[in-house]
Short mmCIF file of C-alpha atoms and ligand atoms in Angstrom, two decimals:
data_model
loop_
_atom_site.label_atom_id
_atom_site.label_comp_id
_atom_site.label_asym_id
_atom_site.label_seq_id
_atom_site.Cartn_x
_atom_site.Cartn_y
_atom_site.Cartn_z
CA MET S 14 125.78 111.60 90.96
CA SER S 15 127.33 111.02 94.13
CA GLU S 16 128.10 107.47 94.30
CA GLN S 17 129.73 104.81 96.62
CA HIS S 18 129.90 101.91 94.91
CA ALA S 19 128.97 98.00 96.44
CA THR S 20 132.44 96.41 96.75
CA THR S 21 131.31 94.24 99.46
CA ALA S 22 128.55 91.84 98.80
CA GLY S 23 126.22 91.70 102.41
CA ASP S 24 125.86 95.59 102.63
CA SER S 25 122.75 96.10 104.66
CA CYS S 26 120.76 99.10 105.78
CA ASP S 27 117.51 99.96 107.51
CA VAL S 28 115.75 101.36 103.57
CA ALA S 29 116.68 100.84 100.57
CA VAL S 30 115.38 102.33 98.03
CA ILE S 31 115.25 101.01 94.27
CA GLY S 32 115.71 104.34 91.41
CA GLY S 33 117.82 107.42 91.53
CA GLY S 34 114.79 109.84 90.13
CA MET S 35 113.01 113.00 91.42
CA VAL S 36 110.35 109.79 93.57
CA GLY S 37 113.94 107.95 94.42
CA LEU S 38 116.10 110.99 95.69
CA ALA S 39 112.60 112.42 97.19
CA SER S 40 112.07 109.44 99.16
CA ALA S 41 115.72 108.92 100.61
CA ILE S 42 115.66 112.30 101.36
CA ALA S 43 113.26 112.18 103.95
CA LEU S 44 114.15 108.87 105.08
CA ARG S 45 117.49 110.24 105.89
CA GLU S 46 116.39 113.40 107.46
CA ARG S 47 114.31 111.18 109.51
CA GLY S 48 117.34 109.61 111.04
CA LEU S 49 117.04 106.13 108.50
CA ASP S 50 120.22 104.36 107.48
CA VAL S 51 119.78 104.59 103.22
CA VAL S 52 120.61 103.35 100.43
CA LEU S 53 120.49 103.81 96.98
CA LEU S 54 120.57 101.69 94.20
CA ASP S 55 120.49 103.49 90.89
CA PRO S 56 122.06 102.40 86.73
CA GLY S 57 121.48 105.23 85.28
CA GLU S 58 123.26 107.97 83.48
CA ALA S 59 121.75 111.60 84.50
CA ARG S 60 119.81 111.69 81.22
CA ALA S 61 118.54 108.31 82.12
CA ARG S 62 115.90 109.38 83.97
CA THR S 63 112.57 110.91 82.64
CA SER S 64 113.22 113.09 85.76
CA PHE S 65 115.59 114.91 83.97
CA GLY S 66 114.01 115.76 80.92
CA ASN S 67 110.58 116.44 81.40
CA ALA S 68 109.16 120.10 80.96
CA GLY S 69 109.88 121.33 85.07
CA VAL S 70 106.36 122.04 85.90
CA ILE S 71 104.62 122.45 89.27
CA SER S 72 100.85 122.76 88.73
CA ARG S 73 98.20 123.28 91.53
CA GLY S 74 96.21 122.67 88.92
CA SER S 75 97.77 119.57 87.39
CA ILE S 76 94.89 117.46 88.44
CA LEU S 77 92.88 116.05 84.86
CA PRO S 78 94.40 113.11 83.79
CA MET S 79 95.02 112.03 80.17
CA ALA S 80 92.36 109.11 80.08
CA GLY S 81 89.53 111.72 80.93
CA PRO S 82 85.85 111.79 78.71
CA ALA S 83 87.40 114.44 75.61
CA LEU S 84 89.56 110.99 74.68
CA TRP S 85 86.13 109.34 72.76
CA GLY S 86 86.40 112.24 70.39
CA LYS S 87 89.91 112.21 69.40
CA LEU S 88 89.98 108.23 69.36
CA PRO S 89 89.36 108.54 65.82
CA ALA S 90 92.36 110.23 65.22
CA TYR S 91 94.16 108.36 68.15
CA LEU S 92 93.95 105.65 66.04
CA ARG S 93 95.35 107.01 62.77
CA ASN S 94 98.09 107.92 64.13
CA ALA S 95 96.43 111.44 63.45
CA ASP S 96 96.86 114.02 66.70
CA ARG S 97 100.36 114.81 67.71
CA ALA S 98 99.32 114.80 71.27
CA LEU S 99 99.80 110.64 71.10
CA ARG S 100 101.37 108.30 68.73
CA LEU S 101 100.64 104.58 69.16
CA ARG S 102 103.12 101.64 68.18
CA TYR S 103 100.35 98.78 67.09
CA THR S 104 102.82 96.26 67.78
CA HIS S 105 103.02 96.59 71.36
CA LEU S 106 99.17 97.94 72.00
CA PRO S 107 98.90 93.60 73.04
CA ARG S 108 101.60 94.26 75.75
CA VAL S 109 99.74 96.79 76.95
CA LEU S 110 96.37 95.42 77.07
CA PRO S 111 95.55 95.82 81.12
CA TRP S 112 96.66 99.78 81.06
CA THR S 113 94.84 100.04 77.47
CA VAL S 114 92.04 98.54 79.32
CA HIS S 115 91.31 99.95 82.63
CA PHE S 116 92.48 103.63 80.59
CA LEU S 117 89.55 103.60 78.42
CA ALA S 118 87.43 102.59 81.63
CA ALA S 119 88.68 105.60 83.14
CA ALA S 120 87.66 107.82 80.54
CA ARG S 121 84.43 109.01 82.31
CA THR S 122 83.57 112.07 83.44
CA SER S 123 82.62 110.75 87.07
CA ALA S 124 86.07 108.80 87.02
CA TRP S 125 88.12 111.78 85.56
CA ARG S 126 86.09 114.00 88.47
CA ARG S 127 87.23 111.35 91.01
CA ALA S 128 91.07 111.56 90.36
CA ALA S 129 91.04 115.33 89.68
CA GLY S 130 89.57 115.55 93.61
CA ALA S 131 92.43 112.39 94.73
CA LEU S 132 95.24 114.60 92.70
CA LEU S 133 94.83 117.61 94.32
CA PRO S 134 95.82 117.27 97.74
CA LEU S 135 99.62 115.98 96.20
CA THR S 136 99.39 118.63 93.73
CA SER S 137 98.69 121.52 96.04
CA ALA S 138 101.68 120.35 98.53
CA ALA S 139 103.92 119.94 95.10
CA TYR S 140 105.26 123.37 94.92
CA THR S 141 105.69 123.81 98.76
CA GLU S 142 107.72 121.02 98.88
CA HIS S 143 109.68 121.68 96.07
CA GLU S 144 110.70 125.32 97.85
CA ARG S 145 111.85 123.28 101.68
CA LEU S 146 113.69 121.00 99.04
CA ALA S 147 115.27 123.43 96.74
CA ALA S 148 116.27 125.69 100.14
CA ARG S 149 118.07 122.46 101.51
CA ALA S 150 120.37 121.28 97.55
CA GLY S 151 120.33 125.05 97.24
CA THR S 152 118.71 124.79 94.26
CA THR S 153 115.90 127.86 94.64
CA HIS S 154 117.35 129.78 92.25
CA LEU S 155 115.69 126.83 89.47
CA LEU S 156 112.43 127.58 90.87
CA LYS S 157 110.14 130.28 89.92
CA ARG S 158 106.18 130.78 90.43
CA THR S 159 106.00 131.72 86.96
CA GLY S 160 102.52 130.03 86.48
CA TRP S 161 101.54 128.58 83.14
CA ILE S 162 99.83 128.57 80.36
CA LYS S 163 97.59 126.72 78.19
CA ALA S 164 96.82 128.43 74.48
CA TYR S 165 94.77 127.07 72.41
CA ARG S 166 94.62 128.08 68.40
CA THR S 167 90.69 128.81 67.38
CA ASP S 168 87.45 129.32 69.96
CA GLU S 169 86.58 125.24 69.23
CA ALA S 170 88.84 124.20 70.56
CA PHE S 171 88.78 126.44 73.92
CA ALA S 172 85.46 125.32 74.31
CA ALA S 173 86.08 122.05 73.97
CA ALA S 174 87.97 122.19 77.07
CA ALA S 175 84.75 123.49 78.55
CA LEU S 176 84.62 120.51 81.37
CA GLU S 177 88.44 120.93 82.59
CA ARG S 178 87.66 124.49 83.47
CA ALA S 179 84.56 123.07 85.40
CA ILE S 180 86.38 120.82 87.33
CA LEU S 181 89.24 123.38 88.17
CA ALA S 182 87.17 125.88 89.46
CA GLU S 183 85.40 123.26 91.55
CA HIS S 184 88.27 122.68 92.80
CA GLY S 185 89.06 126.04 93.57
CA VAL S 186 92.41 125.85 91.15
CA ALA S 187 92.95 129.66 90.31
CA MET S 188 92.84 130.77 86.29
CA ASP S 189 92.79 133.45 84.40
CA LEU S 190 91.54 133.72 81.16
CA LEU S 191 92.99 135.35 78.54
CA ASP S 192 91.89 136.58 74.53
CA GLY S 193 94.77 136.64 71.62
CA PRO S 194 95.84 139.65 72.55
CA GLY S 195 95.64 139.30 75.89
CA LEU S 196 98.15 135.87 75.72
CA ARG S 197 100.59 138.40 73.87
CA ASP S 198 101.10 141.05 76.24
CA LEU S 199 102.14 138.58 78.84
CA GLU S 200 104.16 136.55 76.62
CA PRO S 201 105.04 138.97 73.70
CA ALA S 202 107.84 135.96 72.81
CA LEU S 203 104.40 134.49 70.70
CA VAL S 204 104.41 134.73 67.30
CA ARG S 205 101.44 132.89 66.90
CA PRO S 206 98.11 134.28 66.78
CA PHE S 207 96.26 131.74 69.29
CA ALA S 208 92.73 132.31 70.24
CA ARG S 209 92.50 132.04 73.63
CA ALA S 210 94.38 130.45 76.61
CA MET S 211 94.60 129.78 79.97
CA LEU S 212 96.99 130.98 82.79
CA LEU S 213 97.17 128.71 85.40
CA PRO S 214 99.16 131.30 88.49
CA GLU S 215 99.54 128.72 90.90
CA THR S 216 102.35 126.73 89.02
CA GLY S 217 106.35 127.22 89.65
CA SER S 218 108.69 126.07 87.44
CA VAL S 219 112.43 124.21 87.34
CA GLY S 220 114.86 126.16 85.03
CA ASP S 221 116.70 122.66 84.96
CA PRO S 222 115.18 119.81 85.66
CA GLY S 223 118.37 117.83 85.72
CA ALA S 224 120.05 120.23 87.85
CA LEU S 225 117.72 120.65 90.63
CA VAL S 226 118.50 116.29 89.63
CA GLU S 227 122.02 116.06 90.80
CA ALA S 228 122.03 118.56 93.50
CA CYS S 229 119.70 116.06 95.30
CA ALA S 230 121.81 113.61 94.88
CA ALA S 231 124.59 115.32 96.34
CA LEU S 232 121.82 116.32 99.62
CA PHE S 233 121.48 112.57 100.03
CA ALA S 234 124.96 112.33 99.95
CA GLY S 235 125.58 115.10 102.10
CA LEU S 236 123.33 113.97 104.11
CA GLY S 237 125.38 110.67 104.65
CA GLY S 238 123.20 108.71 101.97
CA ARG S 239 124.75 105.30 100.13
CA THR S 240 124.59 104.90 96.37
CA ILE S 241 125.27 102.17 94.65
CA ARG S 242 125.26 102.91 91.08
CA ALA S 243 124.58 99.54 89.84
CA ALA S 244 120.87 98.38 88.57
CA THR S 245 118.60 95.32 90.62
CA ARG S 246 118.43 92.25 89.47
CA GLY S 247 115.93 90.82 91.89
CA LEU S 248 113.66 91.30 94.87
CA ALA S 249 113.47 88.54 97.35
CA PRO S 250 112.18 89.00 101.28
CA GLU S 251 113.74 86.98 103.87
CA ALA S 252 113.07 86.78 107.76
CA GLU S 253 114.08 89.98 108.57
CA GLY S 254 113.70 92.37 105.72
CA TRP S 255 114.65 91.83 101.88
CA ARG S 256 117.55 91.13 99.48
CA ILE S 257 118.20 92.95 96.78
CA ASP S 258 120.76 91.96 94.07
CA VAL S 259 123.32 93.81 92.05
CA GLU S 260 125.67 92.97 90.23
CA ALA S 261 128.52 93.44 92.81
CA GLY S 262 125.97 90.96 95.30
CA PRO S 263 123.51 91.33 97.16
CA VAL S 264 122.31 94.39 99.89
CA PHE S 265 120.07 93.84 102.82
CA ALA S 266 117.43 95.99 103.83
CA ARG S 267 114.64 96.08 106.67
CA GLN S 268 112.68 97.88 103.49
CA VAL S 269 112.51 98.85 100.07
CA VAL S 270 111.16 101.67 98.47
CA LEU S 271 110.30 100.90 94.63
CA ALA S 272 111.02 104.14 92.53
CA ALA S 273 112.32 103.33 89.40
CA GLY S 274 110.07 104.51 87.17
CA ALA S 275 109.03 103.15 84.00
CA ALA S 276 110.64 100.02 85.16
CA SER S 277 108.97 99.07 88.09
CA ALA S 278 106.32 97.48 86.96
CA ASP S 279 108.60 95.26 85.52
CA ILE S 280 110.84 94.85 88.89
CA ALA S 281 107.90 94.46 90.64
CA ARG S 282 106.20 91.47 88.68
CA PRO S 283 108.55 88.35 89.96
CA LEU S 284 107.27 89.08 93.15
CA GLY S 285 103.64 88.13 91.69
CA TYR S 286 102.48 91.81 91.03
CA ARG S 287 101.25 92.46 87.49
CA PHE S 288 100.16 95.85 86.94
CA ALA S 289 98.26 97.29 85.00
CA PHE S 290 101.61 99.81 83.11
CA ALA S 291 102.95 101.29 80.78
CA ALA S 292 105.54 103.44 79.42
CA GLU S 293 104.84 106.97 78.38
CA ARG S 294 107.83 108.14 75.94
CA GLY S 295 108.12 111.66 75.52
CA TYR S 296 110.88 113.84 73.64
CA HIS S 297 112.78 117.29 74.04
CA ARG S 298 115.48 119.31 71.70
CA HIS S 299 116.20 122.77 72.98
CA TYR S 300 116.93 125.22 70.62
CA ALA S 301 117.90 129.21 71.03
CA LEU S 302 115.93 132.22 70.82
CA HIS S 303 116.09 134.71 68.32
CA PRO S 304 118.50 137.09 69.59
CA ASP S 305 115.72 140.00 69.30
CA SER S 306 113.04 137.96 70.43
CA PRO S 307 111.56 138.89 74.21
CA PRO S 308 112.12 135.76 75.98
CA LEU S 309 110.01 133.36 77.37
CA THR S 310 108.78 133.77 80.61
CA ARG S 311 106.27 131.02 81.63
CA PRO S 312 106.03 126.71 79.87
CA ILE S 313 103.30 126.78 77.42
CA LEU S 314 101.03 123.86 76.61
CA ASP S 315 100.68 124.79 72.74
CA THR S 316 96.98 122.46 72.77
CA GLY S 317 97.46 122.23 68.76
CA ALA S 318 100.37 121.21 68.85
CA GLY S 319 100.11 118.87 71.68
CA SER S 320 103.69 119.90 73.08
CA ILE S 321 105.27 122.00 75.82
CA LEU S 322 107.14 125.17 74.71
CA ALA S 323 109.41 125.75 78.75
CA PRO S 324 112.20 128.11 79.18
CA MET S 325 115.33 126.48 80.52
CA GLY S 326 117.39 130.05 80.82
CA GLU S 327 116.59 133.18 79.47
CA ALA S 328 117.55 132.03 75.88
CA ARG S 329 117.34 128.45 75.47
CA VAL S 330 113.55 126.96 75.10
CA ARG S 331 113.39 123.31 75.28
CA VAL S 332 110.22 122.12 73.22
CA LEU S 333 108.48 118.53 74.41
CA SER S 334 106.89 115.87 72.54
CA GLY S 335 103.29 114.69 73.59
CA VAL S 336 102.95 110.46 74.28
CA GLU S 337 104.87 108.03 72.43
CA LEU S 338 103.08 104.92 73.19
CA ASP S 339 105.62 102.01 73.02
CA ALA S 340 108.10 99.94 75.08
CA ARG S 341 110.09 102.14 77.01
CA ASP S 342 113.29 100.82 75.90
CA ALA S 343 112.42 100.73 72.01
CA PRO S 344 114.67 102.09 69.76
CA PRO S 345 113.47 106.18 69.17
CA ASP S 346 111.30 107.56 66.46
CA HIS S 347 111.89 111.39 66.35
CA ILE S 348 108.63 111.96 63.95
CA GLN S 349 106.73 113.17 67.17
CA ILE S 350 109.69 115.90 68.23
CA GLU S 351 109.94 116.99 64.90
CA ALA S 352 106.30 117.74 64.35
CA ALA S 353 106.60 119.41 67.23
CA ALA S 354 109.88 120.98 66.63
CA ARG S 355 108.15 122.30 63.09
CA GLU S 356 105.10 123.21 64.75
CA ALA S 357 107.13 125.26 67.52
CA MET S 358 108.80 126.68 64.61
CA GLY S 359 106.10 129.20 64.01
CA THR S 360 104.81 129.78 67.74
CA LEU S 361 108.45 131.20 68.50
CA ARG S 362 111.27 132.57 67.31
CA LEU S 363 114.42 129.92 67.13
CA GLY S 364 116.77 128.90 66.09
CA GLY S 365 118.55 125.72 64.93
CA PRO S 366 117.93 122.57 67.44
CA LEU S 367 121.85 122.75 69.66
CA ASP S 368 121.13 119.47 70.98
CA ASN S 369 122.61 116.43 68.25
CA GLN S 370 119.92 113.66 69.22
CA PRO S 371 116.55 114.86 71.04
CA TRP S 372 116.17 113.61 74.81
CA LEU S 373 113.65 110.58 75.19
CA GLY S 374 112.16 108.94 78.28
CA ALA S 375 109.44 106.97 79.43
CA ARG S 376 106.82 108.74 81.82
CA PRO S 377 105.59 105.69 84.04
CA SER S 378 102.26 105.93 83.44
CA THR S 379 99.07 104.06 85.96
CA PRO S 380 95.87 104.29 83.40
CA ASP S 381 94.16 106.55 85.60
CA GLY S 382 96.96 108.71 85.72
CA LEU S 383 97.59 108.78 89.59
CA PRO S 384 100.39 107.12 91.03
CA VAL S 385 100.97 104.33 93.40
CA ILE S 386 102.26 105.02 96.72
CA GLY S 387 101.15 102.30 99.24
CA ARG S 388 102.77 99.46 101.31
CA ALA S 389 103.22 95.91 98.80
CA PRO S 390 99.59 94.35 99.47
CA ARG S 391 100.86 90.55 99.62
CA HIS S 392 105.05 92.39 101.27
CA PRO S 393 104.64 94.58 104.27
CA GLY S 394 108.20 95.39 104.15
CA LEU S 395 107.94 96.65 100.94
CA ILE S 396 106.74 100.12 99.78
CA PHE S 397 105.52 100.67 96.15
CA ALA S 398 106.09 104.14 94.76
CA PHE S 399 105.72 105.15 91.14
CA GLY S 400 103.53 105.67 88.30
CA HIS S 401 103.12 109.62 88.97
CA GLY S 402 103.38 109.69 85.26
CA HIS S 403 103.01 113.32 83.89
CA ILE S 404 103.26 114.56 87.13
CA GLY S 405 106.25 113.20 88.66
CA LEU S 406 109.07 115.84 88.56
CA SER S 407 106.28 118.26 90.85
CA THR S 408 105.03 115.89 92.91
CA GLY S 409 108.29 113.91 94.09
CA PRO S 410 109.01 115.97 96.79
CA VAL S 411 105.51 114.90 98.21
CA THR S 412 105.83 111.42 97.72
CA GLY S 413 108.93 111.15 99.79
CA GLN S 414 107.65 112.56 102.79
CA ILE S 415 104.37 109.94 102.63
CA VAL S 416 106.88 107.45 101.89
CA ALA S 417 108.79 108.34 105.16
CA ASP S 418 105.66 108.77 107.02
CA LEU S 419 104.87 104.76 106.07
CA ALA S 420 108.36 103.32 106.25
CA THR S 421 109.03 105.30 109.93
CA GLY S 422 104.94 103.96 110.79
CA ARG S 423 103.80 107.81 110.72
CA PRO S 424 100.01 108.15 109.69
CA PRO S 425 100.22 109.53 106.04
CA ARG S 426 100.16 113.55 105.58
CA LEU S 427 97.55 112.46 102.22
CA PRO S 428 94.92 110.54 101.55
CA LEU S 429 96.26 107.08 100.00
CA GLU S 430 93.47 105.22 98.86
CA PRO S 431 93.47 106.25 95.39
CA PHE S 432 96.90 105.64 95.28
CA SER S 433 96.54 102.20 96.33
CA PRO S 434 98.00 99.11 94.91
CA GLU S 435 95.26 97.49 94.91
CA ARG S 436 93.22 98.67 92.08
CA LEU S 437 95.83 98.08 89.24
CA LEU S 438 95.90 94.53 90.03
CA ARG S 439 92.91 94.05 89.03
CA TRP S 440 91.22 94.13 85.87
CA PRO S 441 88.07 96.94 86.10
CA ARG S 442 84.19 97.03 85.67
CA LEU S 443 83.59 98.42 82.72
C1 FAD I 513 107.79 114.91 78.06
C2 FAD I 513 108.16 114.68 79.40
C3 FAD I 513 107.48 115.87 79.63
C4 FAD I 513 107.06 115.99 80.87
N1 FAD I 513 106.98 117.88 81.86
C5 FAD I 513 106.28 117.10 83.26
C6 FAD I 513 105.97 118.59 84.41
O1 FAD I 513 106.11 119.74 83.72
N2 FAD I 513 105.83 118.02 85.18
C7 FAD I 513 106.13 117.54 86.13
O2 FAD I 513 105.75 116.88 86.98
N3 FAD I 513 106.99 116.08 85.12
C8 FAD I 513 106.84 115.75 83.65
N4 FAD I 513 107.04 114.34 83.50
C9 FAD I 513 106.79 113.89 83.77
C10 FAD I 513 108.03 113.26 84.51
O3 FAD I 513 109.33 113.36 84.46
C11 FAD I 513 108.15 111.87 85.10
O4 FAD I 513 106.97 111.34 85.88
C12 FAD I 513 108.54 112.02 86.45
O5 FAD I 513 110.17 111.84 86.20
C13 FAD I 513 109.37 110.22 87.00
O6 FAD I 513 110.14 110.47 88.26
P1 FAD I 513 110.56 109.28 88.52
O7 FAD I 513 111.53 109.41 89.65
O8 FAD I 513 108.67 107.84 88.83
O9 FAD I 513 111.26 108.26 87.32
P2 FAD I 513 112.48 108.45 86.94
O10 FAD I 513 112.91 110.08 87.08
O11 FAD I 513 112.60 108.09 85.77
O12 FAD I 513 113.10 107.77 87.70
C14 FAD I 513 113.21 106.36 88.02
C15 FAD I 513 115.18 105.47 87.91
O13 FAD I 513 115.11 104.52 88.05
C16 FAD I 513 116.37 104.18 87.90
N5 FAD I 513 115.86 102.74 87.53
C17 FAD I 513 115.42 101.72 86.39
N6 FAD I 513 115.44 100.06 86.79
C18 FAD I 513 116.14 99.83 87.94
C19 FAD I 513 117.01 99.07 88.37
N7 FAD I 513 116.46 97.46 87.69
N8 FAD I 513 117.53 99.29 89.46
C20 FAD I 513 117.64 99.99 90.05
N9 FAD I 513 117.09 101.71 89.70
C21 FAD I 513 116.20 101.00 87.84
C22 FAD I 513 115.98 104.82 86.81
O14 FAD I 513 118.35 104.90 86.03
C23 FAD I 513 115.78 106.40 87.49
O15 FAD I 513 116.44 106.92 87.42
C24 FAD I 513 107.27 115.09 81.70
C25 FAD I 513 107.68 113.73 81.19
C26 FAD I 513 108.40 113.38 79.98
C27 FAD I 513 108.89 112.59 79.70
#
């Protein structure tokens, strides 16, 4: 990350952005492009960001949150940790009780439909905003309009996803339904026989999300943005704005954008905001495709394994695990990614792992699957931009534009009511 260390106390700026993942960087770039003096604060190495290690999928169809009506049928398996898509650390559950209550309340057909409608404007703008950002960051070669596939191992599993397809169709999301041979024709690298599949063609993918984020950091620096590699230790409102405490001394800003991913709720808590929030942890590991295998040309969600296989370059596949509900800083537990890797070996012709250890990141998760984007209810100079869950890589750039709209007093380009912070600060009606 291009950076400038805070060597003197008292640095000041128009806007301080806390967090240098996809959301924070896109916000910092958009703010800088609107002529504001911006300081970005982030302590981490590139790998520490969730934006580094995801599947890189940018899909207009990513509008259906985890909490859907199908949850109730899967709950017994989830509770026994017998479904690979979700792993619960029971000792952690009391700490995420508000998240859990909201999550269960959101698992209704009506709420799922509403969430889909709320997310559609965001996901519909995602690819275009990525293209614009990539053109400026010099990363268009990383972005491809590949489509992505949800593959089902049995006809029953495909039939069980009928409501998902109905909601996507209601919202005009394009999809092609494939049988097993059709899928095999499309992706000859697959060796596992799948029964059915859904191709979502209005989808792009990023071949190296970490490189994209690095390029965005360089773009921000090139625009004259300042980066301080330090963790925010505290945030206090002052008469003229905000004081942000970092190790080298305070930074003063007229406005603050809180975009620290899974750490955001902890940073907001001392200001009196107790969000229903959790870290949905996820792992990845890379494997080489066998030299005789055809390339994998687009990401695939193997719904039977609860994991994603994403091509990262011609001959490298990133295997990504489902969700692990645990404290964001708890030690890693490789059981889920090891299971995902075993399944992947039966799906593609893969060699051994290319990394020494699996990567671990934490999706910043709101229980209803909608991000928090908006002004803090009691602190007008504070803008929240976090909680993008499973879609933060894709919707980061459009969120950045919305943040810049808010900070410069322009009407936001999308309806923000569904993303209001208030909804996660009170208990839901059950
Ligand atoms: C396995 C997996 C697969 C995924 N696949 C996809 C996908 O295909 N498509 C998609 O759109 N999304 C995907 N996601 C989700 C996506 O990666 C996240 O939603 C997104 O990265 C969140 O971005 P962010 O900027 O909010 O958070 P992050 O990228 O985590 O960035 C937050 C930053 O805040 C910094 N920070 C933390 N504490 C402080 C502090 N005190 N002071 C200052 N800075 C701080 C951190 O160092 C970090 O750099 C996936 C996630 C996982 C785990």
